[in-house]
Coordinates of C-alpha atoms and ligand atoms in Angstrom, one line a residue:
M1 CA -0.1 0.0 0.0
A2 CA 1.3 3.3 -1.1
V3 CA 1.3 5.9 1.8
T4 CA 2.0 9.8 0.9
Y5 CA 2.7 12.0 3.3
K6 CA 1.0 15.7 3.3
P7 CA 2.1 18.3 5.8
Q8 CA 0.2 19.1 8.9
L9 CA -1.0 15.4 8.7
N10 CA 0.2 12.8 10.8
Y11 CA 3.4 13.9 12.3
V12 CA 2.8 11.6 15.4
D13 CA 4.0 12.6 18.9
F14 CA 7.1 11.1 19.6
R15 CA 6.9 10.5 23.2
D16 CA 7.8 6.5 22.4
L17 CA 11.2 8.0 21.3
T18 CA 11.8 10.4 24.1
E19 CA 11.6 7.6 26.6
Q20 CA 14.2 5.8 25.4
I21 CA 16.5 8.4 26.8
R22 CA 18.1 7.6 30.1
F23 CA 20.8 9.5 31.7
Q24 CA 22.4 7.0 33.9
S25 CA 24.4 9.9 35.6
T26 CA 26.2 8.3 38.4
E27 CA 27.7 5.5 35.8
G28 CA 28.8 8.0 33.3
K29 CA 26.7 6.6 30.6
I30 CA 23.5 8.0 28.7
W31 CA 21.5 5.4 26.8
F32 CA 19.0 5.5 23.8
G33 CA 17.1 2.2 23.9
E34 CA 20.2 -0.1 24.0
Q35 CA 22.5 2.3 22.3
R36 CA 24.9 4.4 24.5
M37 CA 25.1 7.8 23.4
L38 CA 27.4 10.8 24.0
L39 CA 26.1 14.4 24.8
M40 CA 28.9 16.5 23.1
H41 CA 29.3 20.1 22.8
L42 CA 28.6 21.6 19.3
N43 CA 31.7 23.8 19.6
A44 CA 33.9 20.7 19.9
M45 CA 32.5 19.2 17.1
A46 CA 32.9 22.9 15.0
A47 CA 36.5 22.6 15.7
F48 CA 36.8 19.0 14.6
R49 CA 35.3 19.7 11.4
R50 CA 37.2 22.8 10.5
E51 CA 40.5 20.8 11.5
M52 CA 39.3 18.0 9.2
V53 CA 38.6 20.3 6.4
N54 CA 41.9 22.2 6.7
S55 CA 43.8 18.9 7.0
M56 CA 42.5 16.8 4.5
G57 CA 40.5 19.2 2.3
V58 CA 36.8 19.5 1.7
E59 CA 36.1 16.6 -0.3
R60 CA 37.9 14.1 2.1
A61 CA 36.2 15.5 5.2
K62 CA 33.0 15.4 3.3
G63 CA 33.1 11.9 2.8
F64 CA 34.1 11.4 6.8
F65 CA 31.0 13.2 7.9
L66 CA 28.9 11.4 5.3
R67 CA 30.2 8.1 7.1
L68 CA 29.6 9.2 10.5
G69 CA 25.8 10.2 9.6
Y70 CA 25.8 7.1 7.9
Q71 CA 26.5 4.7 10.8
S72 CA 24.0 6.3 13.0
G73 CA 21.3 6.1 10.3
I74 CA 21.7 2.4 10.2
R75 CA 21.2 1.9 14.1
D76 CA 18.2 4.3 14.1
A77 CA 16.4 2.5 11.3
E78 CA 16.9 -0.7 13.4
L79 CA 15.6 0.8 16.5
A80 CA 12.5 2.4 14.4
R81 CA 11.3 -1.0 13.4
K82 CA 11.5 -2.2 16.8
L83 CA 9.8 0.7 18.5
R84 CA 6.9 1.0 16.4
P85 CA 6.1 -2.6 15.2
H86 CA 2.2 -1.9 14.9
C87 CA 2.5 1.3 13.3
D88 CA 2.0 1.9 9.5
E89 CA 5.1 2.2 7.6
L90 CA 5.0 6.0 7.3
D91 CA 4.7 6.4 11.2
I92 CA 7.9 3.9 11.4
F93 CA 9.8 6.0 8.7
L94 CA 9.0 9.1 10.5
A95 CA 10.8 8.3 13.5
G96 CA 13.9 8.8 11.5
P97 CA 13.4 12.6 11.2
Q98 CA 12.2 12.4 14.7
L99 CA 15.2 11.2 16.1
H100 CA 17.2 13.4 14.3
S101 CA 15.1 16.3 16.0
L102 CA 15.2 14.8 19.3
K103 CA 19.1 14.5 19.0
G104 CA 19.4 18.0 18.6
M105 CA 20.9 17.6 15.1
V106 CA 18.0 19.3 13.3
K107 CA 14.5 20.0 12.9
V108 CA 12.9 18.1 10.3
I109 CA 9.9 19.0 8.3
P110 CA 8.7 16.6 5.9
L111 CA 7.4 18.1 2.5
E112 CA 6.3 15.0 0.7
I113 CA 7.1 11.4 1.1
D114 CA 5.7 8.6 -1.1
I115 CA 6.5 5.2 0.4
D116 CA 5.7 1.7 -1.0
Q117 CA 7.7 -0.8 0.8
E118 CA 6.3 -3.7 -1.4
T119 CA 7.3 -2.4 -4.8
G120 CA 10.1 -0.6 -3.0
E121 CA 9.2 2.8 -4.4
F122 CA 10.2 5.7 -2.5
Y123 CA 10.5 9.5 -3.2
G124 CA 11.0 12.1 -0.1
K125 CA 11.4 15.8 -0.3
L126 CA 12.3 17.2 3.5
E127 CA 13.1 20.6 4.3
W128 CA 15.7 20.9 7.4
I129 CA 15.7 23.7 9.8
D130 CA 18.6 25.0 12.0
S131 CA 20.6 22.1 10.8
F132 CA 23.9 21.8 13.4
E133 CA 26.1 21.5 10.2
V134 CA 25.0 24.8 9.1
E135 CA 25.6 26.6 12.4
I136 CA 29.2 24.8 12.4
C137 CA 29.9 26.3 9.3
Q138 CA 28.7 30.1 9.8
T139 CA 30.8 29.9 13.1
E140 CA 34.0 28.1 12.2
L141 CA 34.3 28.0 8.4
G142 CA 32.3 30.6 6.7
Q143 CA 30.2 30.4 3.8
M144 CA 30.8 27.2 1.8
D145 CA 30.6 27.0 -1.9
E146 CA 28.7 23.6 -1.8
A147 CA 25.5 22.0 0.6
V148 CA 27.1 21.5 3.8
C149 CA 24.9 19.2 5.9
W150 CA 27.2 16.1 5.1
A151 CA 26.3 14.1 8.4
L152 CA 22.9 14.9 8.1
L153 CA 22.8 13.8 4.6
G154 CA 24.9 10.4 5.2
Y155 CA 22.0 9.8 7.8
A156 CA 19.1 10.2 5.7
C157 CA 20.7 8.1 3.2
A158 CA 21.4 5.1 5.4
Y159 CA 18.1 5.3 7.4
T160 CA 16.1 5.2 4.0
S161 CA 18.0 2.8 2.7
S162 CA 17.8 0.5 5.6
F163 CA 14.2 0.9 6.0
M164 CA 13.1 0.5 2.3
G165 CA 15.8 -2.7 1.9
R166 CA 17.4 -0.9 -1.0
E167 CA 19.6 1.8 -1.8
I168 CA 17.9 5.1 -1.7
I169 CA 20.2 8.5 -2.2
F170 CA 19.2 11.8 -0.7
R171 CA 20.7 14.8 -2.2
E172 CA 20.8 18.5 -0.5
I173 CA 19.3 20.6 -3.3
S174 CA 19.4 23.7 -1.4
C175 CA 21.5 24.4 1.6
R176 CA 21.8 27.8 3.5
G177 CA 25.4 26.8 4.4
C178 CA 26.1 27.8 0.9
G179 CA 23.9 30.8 0.8
D180 CA 20.4 29.4 -0.1
E181 CA 17.4 30.3 1.6
K182 CA 16.3 26.8 2.8
C183 CA 18.1 23.2 3.5
V184 CA 16.1 21.0 1.4
I185 CA 16.7 17.2 0.7
E186 CA 15.3 15.1 -2.0
G187 CA 15.4 11.3 -1.9
K188 CA 14.9 8.6 -4.5
P189 CA 16.0 5.2 -5.3
A190 CA 20.0 5.4 -6.4
E191 CA 19.0 4.1 -10.2
Q192 CA 17.1 7.1 -10.3
W193 CA 19.9 9.6 -10.0
D194 CA 22.4 9.7 -12.8
D195 CA 25.6 10.3 -10.7
A196 CA 24.4 7.8 -8.1
E197 CA 27.8 6.0 -8.4
E198 CA 30.0 9.1 -8.0
F199 CA 27.8 9.7 -4.7
A200 CA 28.3 6.1 -3.3
R201 CA 32.0 6.5 -3.5
Y202 CA 31.5 9.0 -0.3
F203 CA 30.4 5.9 1.5
K204 CA 33.4 3.8 0.8
A205 CA 36.1 4.4 3.5
D206 CA 39.1 5.7 1.7
P207 CA 42.2 5.1 4.0
I208 CA 44.4 8.4 3.5
I209 CA 47.1 6.3 4.7
E210 CA 47.6 4.4 1.5
E211 CA 47.7 7.7 -0.4
L212 CA 50.4 9.0 2.1
Y213 CA 52.5 6.0 1.7
D214 CA 52.7 6.3 -1.8
L215 CA 53.1 9.9 -2.2
Q216 CA 56.1 9.5 0.6
A217 CA 57.4 6.8 -2.0
Q218 CA 56.9 9.0 -4.9
L219 CA 58.8 12.1 -3.1
S220 CA 61.7 10.1 -2.0
S221 CA 62.0 8.4 -5.4
L222 CA 62.0 12.5 -6.7
R223 CA 64.2 13.5 -4.1
S224 CA 66.5 10.8 -5.0
S225 CA 66.5 11.7 -8.9
L226 CA 66.9 15.2 -8.2
H227 CA 69.8 14.5 -6.0
K228 CA 71.4 12.5 -9.0
Q229 CA 70.5 15.3 -11.2
K230 CA 72.0 17.9 -9.3
G231 CA 75.1 15.4 -8.9
Q232 CA 74.6 15.9 -5.1
Y233 CA 77.3 19.0 -4.4
Y234 CA 78.4 18.7 -7.7
G235 CA 77.9 22.5 -9.3
I236 CA 77.6 24.0 -6.0
G237 CA 80.0 26.9 -5.6
Q238 CA 80.9 30.1 -7.4
S239 CA 84.9 30.1 -6.7
G240 CA 87.0 30.3 -10.0
A241 CA 88.9 27.4 -9.2
Y242 CA 85.8 25.2 -9.0
N243 CA 84.0 26.9 -11.9
K244 CA 86.9 26.0 -14.0
V245 CA 86.4 22.3 -13.0
C246 CA 82.9 22.6 -13.9
K247 CA 83.5 23.7 -17.2
M248 CA 86.0 20.8 -18.1
I249 CA 83.5 18.2 -16.8
D250 CA 80.7 19.4 -19.0
K251 CA 83.3 19.2 -22.0
A252 CA 84.4 15.7 -21.0
A253 CA 80.8 14.4 -20.3
Q254 CA 79.9 14.8 -24.1
G255 CA 82.3 12.8 -25.6
K256 CA 83.4 9.3 -24.5
V257 CA 86.9 10.1 -23.7
S258 CA 88.4 8.5 -20.5
V259 CA 88.7 10.9 -17.5
L260 CA 91.2 11.1 -14.9
L261 CA 90.2 13.0 -11.9
L262 CA 93.3 14.4 -9.5
G263 CA 93.0 15.7 -6.3
E264 CA 93.4 15.2 -2.3
T265 CA 90.8 12.8 -0.6
G266 CA 87.7 14.0 0.0
V267 CA 87.2 16.6 -2.7
G268 CA 84.2 14.9 -4.2
K269 CA 86.0 13.0 -7.0
E270 CA 83.3 10.2 -7.0
V271 CA 80.3 13.1 -7.1
I272 CA 82.1 14.5 -10.1
A273 CA 82.4 11.5 -11.7
R274 CA 78.8 10.6 -11.4
S275 CA 78.0 14.2 -12.6
V276 CA 80.3 13.1 -15.8
H277 CA 78.1 10.3 -16.4
L278 CA 74.5 11.8 -15.6
R279 CA 75.8 14.4 -18.3
S280 CA 76.6 12.0 -21.0
E281 CA 74.5 10.1 -23.5
R282 CA 75.4 7.3 -20.8
A283 CA 73.0 8.6 -17.8
E284 CA 70.4 5.8 -18.1
S285 CA 72.9 3.0 -18.1
P286 CA 74.6 1.5 -14.9
F287 CA 76.9 3.8 -12.9
V288 CA 79.6 1.5 -10.8
A289 CA 81.9 2.8 -8.5
V290 CA 84.8 0.8 -7.3
N291 CA 87.4 2.0 -4.8
C292 CA 90.5 0.0 -5.8
A293 CA 91.8 0.5 -2.4
A294 CA 89.2 -1.3 -0.6
I295 CA 89.6 -4.4 -2.5
P296 CA 92.4 -7.0 -1.3
P297 CA 95.1 -7.2 -4.3
D298 CA 94.3 -11.1 -4.7
L299 CA 90.6 -10.5 -5.4
I300 CA 90.9 -7.5 -7.4
E301 CA 91.0 -9.0 -10.8
A302 CA 87.9 -11.2 -10.1
E303 CA 86.1 -8.0 -8.6
L304 CA 86.7 -5.9 -11.6
F305 CA 86.5 -8.6 -15.0
G306 CA 84.5 -11.5 -13.3
V307 CA 85.5 -15.0 -12.5
E308 CA 84.5 -18.2 -13.9
K309 CA 83.6 -21.3 -11.7
G310 CA 86.7 -23.1 -10.4
A311 CA 89.2 -20.6 -11.3
Y312 CA 90.5 -21.0 -8.1
T313 CA 89.4 -22.3 -4.5
G314 CA 86.4 -20.5 -3.2
A315 CA 85.4 -19.6 -6.7
N316 CA 82.4 -21.6 -6.3
Q317 CA 80.5 -20.4 -9.0
S318 CA 80.8 -17.9 -12.0
R319 CA 80.0 -14.1 -11.7
E320 CA 80.3 -11.1 -13.4
G321 CA 82.7 -8.5 -12.6
R322 CA 82.2 -4.7 -12.0
F323 CA 82.9 -4.0 -15.4
E324 CA 80.5 -6.4 -17.0
R325 CA 77.8 -4.8 -14.7
A326 CA 78.6 -1.2 -16.2
N327 CA 78.3 -2.2 -19.6
G328 CA 76.8 0.5 -21.8
G329 CA 77.6 2.8 -18.8
T330 CA 80.6 3.8 -16.6
I331 CA 82.9 2.4 -14.4
F332 CA 84.4 4.7 -11.6
L333 CA 87.9 3.3 -10.6
D334 CA 88.9 5.4 -7.1
E335 CA 92.6 5.2 -6.1
V336 CA 93.4 3.3 -9.4
I337 CA 97.0 3.4 -8.6
E338 CA 96.2 0.5 -6.1
L339 CA 95.3 -2.2 -9.1
T340 CA 97.7 -5.1 -9.1
P341 CA 99.9 -5.6 -12.4
R342 CA 97.9 -8.3 -14.1
A343 CA 94.6 -5.9 -13.5
Q344 CA 96.1 -3.1 -14.8
A345 CA 97.0 -5.6 -17.9
T346 CA 93.4 -6.2 -18.2
L347 CA 92.5 -2.7 -17.9
L348 CA 94.5 -1.5 -20.5
R349 CA 92.9 -3.9 -23.0
V350 CA 89.6 -3.1 -22.1
L351 CA 90.3 0.4 -22.8
Q352 CA 92.0 -0.2 -26.0
E353 CA 89.9 -3.5 -27.4
G354 CA 86.7 -3.3 -25.5
E355 CA 86.9 -6.7 -24.3
L356 CA 88.2 -8.7 -21.5
E357 CA 88.3 -12.1 -20.2
R358 CA 86.9 -13.4 -16.9
V359 CA 89.3 -14.8 -14.2
G360 CA 89.8 -18.5 -15.3
D361 CA 87.8 -18.2 -18.5
N362 CA 89.1 -18.2 -21.9
R363 CA 86.3 -16.6 -23.3
T364 CA 86.4 -13.2 -24.7
R365 CA 83.8 -10.8 -23.7
K366 CA 83.0 -7.2 -25.1
V367 CA 82.4 -4.4 -23.1
N368 CA 81.4 -0.8 -23.6
V369 CA 82.6 1.0 -20.4
R370 CA 83.3 4.5 -19.9
V371 CA 86.6 4.5 -17.5
I372 CA 86.9 7.4 -15.1
A373 CA 89.9 7.2 -12.7
A374 CA 90.9 8.9 -10.0
T375 CA 93.8 9.3 -7.6
N376 CA 95.3 11.3 -5.0
E377 CA 98.7 10.3 -5.7
S378 CA 100.8 11.3 -8.5
L379 CA 100.7 8.6 -11.4
Q380 CA 103.4 10.0 -12.9
Q381 CA 105.7 9.4 -9.9
A382 CA 104.2 5.8 -10.0
V383 CA 105.1 5.0 -13.3
E384 CA 108.7 6.4 -12.7
E385 CA 109.2 4.4 -9.7
G386 CA 107.8 1.4 -11.9
R387 CA 104.6 1.1 -10.0
F388 CA 102.0 1.8 -12.5
R389 CA 102.1 0.8 -16.4
A390 CA 103.2 3.9 -18.4
D391 CA 101.0 2.8 -21.4
L392 CA 97.9 2.5 -19.1
F393 CA 99.3 5.8 -17.5
Y394 CA 99.1 7.5 -21.0
R395 CA 95.5 6.0 -21.9
L396 CA 94.2 7.1 -18.6
N397 CA 95.5 10.6 -18.6
V398 CA 93.7 12.0 -21.8
F399 CA 91.6 14.1 -20.0
P400 CA 93.1 15.0 -16.8
V401 CA 90.9 17.2 -13.8
K402 CA 92.4 18.8 -11.1
V403 CA 90.1 19.0 -8.5
P404 CA 91.1 21.9 -5.8
P405 CA 91.0 21.1 -2.3
L406 CA 88.6 23.1 -0.1
R407 CA 91.1 25.4 1.1
E408 CA 91.9 26.7 -2.3
R409 CA 88.2 27.7 -2.8
L410 CA 86.7 28.7 0.5
E411 CA 84.4 31.3 -1.2
D412 CA 82.3 28.0 -1.9
L413 CA 82.3 27.3 1.8
P414 CA 79.2 29.3 2.8
V415 CA 76.9 27.5 -0.1
L416 CA 78.3 24.3 0.6
I417 CA 77.5 24.7 4.5
E418 CA 73.7 25.6 3.4
H419 CA 73.7 22.7 1.3
F420 CA 74.8 20.0 3.9
L421 CA 72.8 22.0 6.6
E422 CA 69.8 21.2 4.3
K423 CA 70.4 17.8 3.9
F424 CA 71.2 16.9 7.5
H425 CA 68.2 19.2 8.7
S426 CA 66.0 17.0 6.5
E427 CA 67.6 13.5 7.6
Y428 CA 67.5 14.1 11.6
D429 CA 64.1 16.1 11.0
K430 CA 65.4 19.2 12.9
R431 CA 65.9 22.9 12.0
T432 CA 68.7 24.6 13.8
L433 CA 69.5 28.5 13.0
G434 CA 72.6 27.4 11.1
L435 CA 76.5 28.0 12.2
S436 CA 77.0 30.9 14.7
D437 CA 79.1 33.7 13.3
K438 CA 81.8 32.7 15.5
A439 CA 81.5 28.9 14.1
L440 CA 81.5 30.1 10.1
D441 CA 84.7 32.5 10.9
L442 CA 86.6 29.1 12.3
C443 CA 85.3 27.4 9.4
M444 CA 86.6 30.0 7.3
R445 CA 89.9 30.1 8.8
Y446 CA 90.4 26.0 9.1
H447 CA 92.6 24.1 6.6
W448 CA 89.8 21.4 5.8
P449 CA 92.6 18.4 5.3
G450 CA 89.7 16.1 4.9
N451 CA 88.3 18.3 2.1
I452 CA 84.2 18.5 1.5
R453 CA 83.7 14.7 3.2
E454 CA 85.4 16.4 6.3
L455 CA 82.9 19.6 6.0
E456 CA 80.0 17.0 5.7
N457 CA 80.9 15.3 8.5
V458 CA 81.2 18.6 10.8
I459 CA 78.1 19.9 9.8
E460 CA 76.5 16.5 10.5
R461 CA 77.9 16.8 14.1
G462 CA 77.0 20.2 14.5
V463 CA 73.3 19.5 13.4
I464 CA 73.1 16.5 15.9
L465 CA 74.4 18.4 18.7
T466 CA 72.4 21.4 18.4
D467 CA 68.5 21.9 19.3
N468 CA 66.1 23.3 16.9
N469 CA 66.1 27.2 16.7
E470 CA 69.4 27.3 18.1
C471 CA 72.5 28.3 16.5
I472 CA 75.7 25.9 15.9
S473 CA 78.4 26.7 17.7
Q474 CA 82.0 26.1 17.0
E475 CA 81.9 23.3 19.9
A476 CA 79.3 21.8 18.4
L477 CA 81.4 21.6 15.1
F478 CA 84.4 20.8 16.3
A479 CA 85.3 18.4 19.6
V480 CA 88.5 19.8 19.6
S481 CA 89.3 23.6 18.6
P482 CA 91.0 23.0 15.1
P483 CA 94.5 24.9 14.5
T484 CA 93.7 27.6 12.0
T485 CA 95.5 30.1 9.9
E486 CA 95.9 33.6 10.8
D487 CA 94.4 33.5 14.0
S488 CA 93.9 37.2 14.2
P489 CA 94.7 38.5 17.9
T490 CA 91.5 39.7 19.8
D491 CA 91.5 41.5 23.1
C492 CA 89.5 40.4 25.7
V493 CA 89.3 41.1 29.7
D494 CA 91.0 38.5 31.9
M495 CA 89.7 37.1 35.4
G496 CA 91.1 40.4 37.1
G497 CA 89.3 42.8 34.7
K498 CA 91.9 43.8 32.8
V499 CA 92.3 43.9 28.8
T500 CA 94.7 41.7 27.6
N501 CA 95.4 40.5 24.2
G502 CA 93.2 37.4 24.1
H503 CA 95.4 35.6 21.3
E504 CA 98.5 35.3 23.7
S505 CA 96.5 33.9 26.5
T506 CA 93.6 31.9 24.9
G507 CA 95.5 29.5 22.5
V508 CA 96.3 26.0 24.1
G509 CA 100.1 26.5 23.5
S510 CA 100.5 29.2 25.6
W511 CA 98.6 28.3 28.7
S512 CA 100.2 24.9 28.9
E513 CA 103.5 26.3 28.4
H514 CA 102.6 28.4 31.6
I515 CA 101.4 25.6 33.4
L516 CA 104.6 23.6 32.7
G517 CA 106.9 26.4 32.9
N518 CA 105.7 26.8 36.5
N519 CA 105.9 23.4 38.0
I520 CA 102.1 23.5 38.1
S521 CA 100.8 20.1 39.0
L522 CA 97.9 18.5 37.2
E523 CA 96.0 18.1 40.6
E524 CA 96.3 21.5 40.8
V525 CA 95.2 22.5 37.6
E526 CA 92.2 20.2 38.2
E527 CA 91.4 21.6 41.6
T528 CA 91.6 25.4 40.1
L529 CA 89.5 24.2 37.1
M530 CA 86.8 23.2 39.5
R531 CA 86.9 25.7 42.1
E532 CA 86.4 28.4 39.4
A533 CA 83.5 26.4 37.6
M534 CA 81.8 26.0 40.7
E535 CA 82.3 29.9 41.3
R536 CA 80.9 30.8 38.2
A537 CA 77.9 28.0 38.8
N538 CA 77.3 29.8 42.2
Q539 CA 78.4 26.3 43.7
N540 CA 75.4 24.5 41.9
V541 CA 77.1 21.2 41.2
S542 CA 75.1 20.4 38.1
K543 CA 75.9 23.6 36.4
A544 CA 79.4 23.4 37.3
A545 CA 79.4 20.0 35.9
R546 CA 78.3 21.3 32.4
I547 CA 80.5 23.9 32.4
L548 CA 83.6 21.3 32.6
G549 CA 81.7 19.0 30.4
L550 CA 81.6 16.2 33.0
T551 CA 78.4 14.4 34.5
R552 CA 77.3 15.7 37.9
P553 CA 78.3 12.5 39.4
A554 CA 81.7 12.7 37.8
L555 CA 82.2 16.1 39.0
A556 CA 80.7 15.3 42.6
Y557 CA 83.2 12.8 43.3
R558 CA 86.4 14.9 42.1
L559 CA 84.7 17.5 44.4
K560 CA 84.7 15.3 47.4
K561 CA 88.1 13.7 46.7
S562 CA 89.7 17.1 46.3
G563 CA 87.8 18.1 49.6
I564 CA 86.1 21.5 47.7
L565 CA 82.9 19.9 48.4
A566 CA 83.2 19.6 52.1
E567 CA 84.2 23.3 52.2
T568 CA 81.4 24.6 50.5
Ligands
ZN601 ZN1 22.1 22.5 4.6

């Protein structure tokens, strides 16, 4: 039997619903029938909604609230059937809108409802007055571009679908939250909506975490390809010395000439080799880096050129060497001077003929590999001493590039520091304020025997030891103050308040000389330092321990031992 609702008709008294509410206050529970309910602040819900919208955008937030409403709609449909078993279907149906009102969410005025449970037909048009979601938007989010009564709509869909036993979809055809005069919803079976499928997607939980993981993976691969493209710190620097290197490298990269990189350890030869590779036509093929000094001499041939099963004891299976792995690409041979005479001979053959034989094999294999070699010793001298083949040296030395040590390009220090700070900030998820002026000054005057690698380590240490929003001090960079050049004298005030020449009194050399020259014992030095630290710390042992770089128990022990603590 089809029932049509006309306004002002049987909008029954809903005392039967009100009676279901029980406040079990002393137990901390509110019941609605058999369901536990919550009485919560509209403001809290409003703040929550704003946060959801801000952190995941309108579309996702909308899905969350539609599903929130959906869950209570299902439960209420079940309750309605239980509470009104003998009523006609319209009265049972109306429990839904009434429950919505009862819960303080919205006042519902049915405008038109056609229900036929037998045929499954349904049409509903209802007006919502004082929707809590409109109020939330007005206070927290301002006017929106589209209808805002999301949770209410989810409820209507779930309640009606559950009631009808088929999928009924409601849409808000006008909403005060987006500037319309009224909130009006219209509902009909899903198949009568053109975009039912699209809308139904809101009801599917859509775990954002999957997407986040996905994005994270994309981000890290983008980051690493970006790093590769930049060749890490290749190209960082404006100094004349370094620019010259970059120009050479760019020229070398285009052809297939072997490149010989010369320079002290730590100047970034592997990074430059990688840059040559990435700027060449071989960029898509493998780049294989080998540190010849790190491989035992008796294994180096097998490692570089491969080995056949049974070639020597322990060669249990055949495997390809680094050259075969780099086929089509580039191989970087660092400390090439360490190659054994036999390996030098094979390398020469690879360079001349483009072929090699694996250790213990007599099959000749073709390889097409660009060789970039590097050394921090003079190959020329090694040739003279008979340690390195002259013909191989000439072959490798076609395009020598000298990479300057860091101390010859100190102008680049600030940009390199900036680069490493950025790297370690993101690696340690931290943000320091960068180097203090004093620390930067120290870096500018330091020799950097370990070059860029040393700088990288120093900056990493600084970032680890410095808290967020603090400057990296010179103590954080260097465990022991490093020797520097031209330490310009500075004046300072001594303990007696006199202005003294700091240069003479602060260097390690000068005070140690003073102590040793005056026969002052280690014990006296320790005692004086502890007294002074205690003085400065106002006799606070923990503070004094920090000044001296000791733990509190360690200092307390020493203070007792020397009798200082007993006096104070
Ligand atoms: Zn609305």
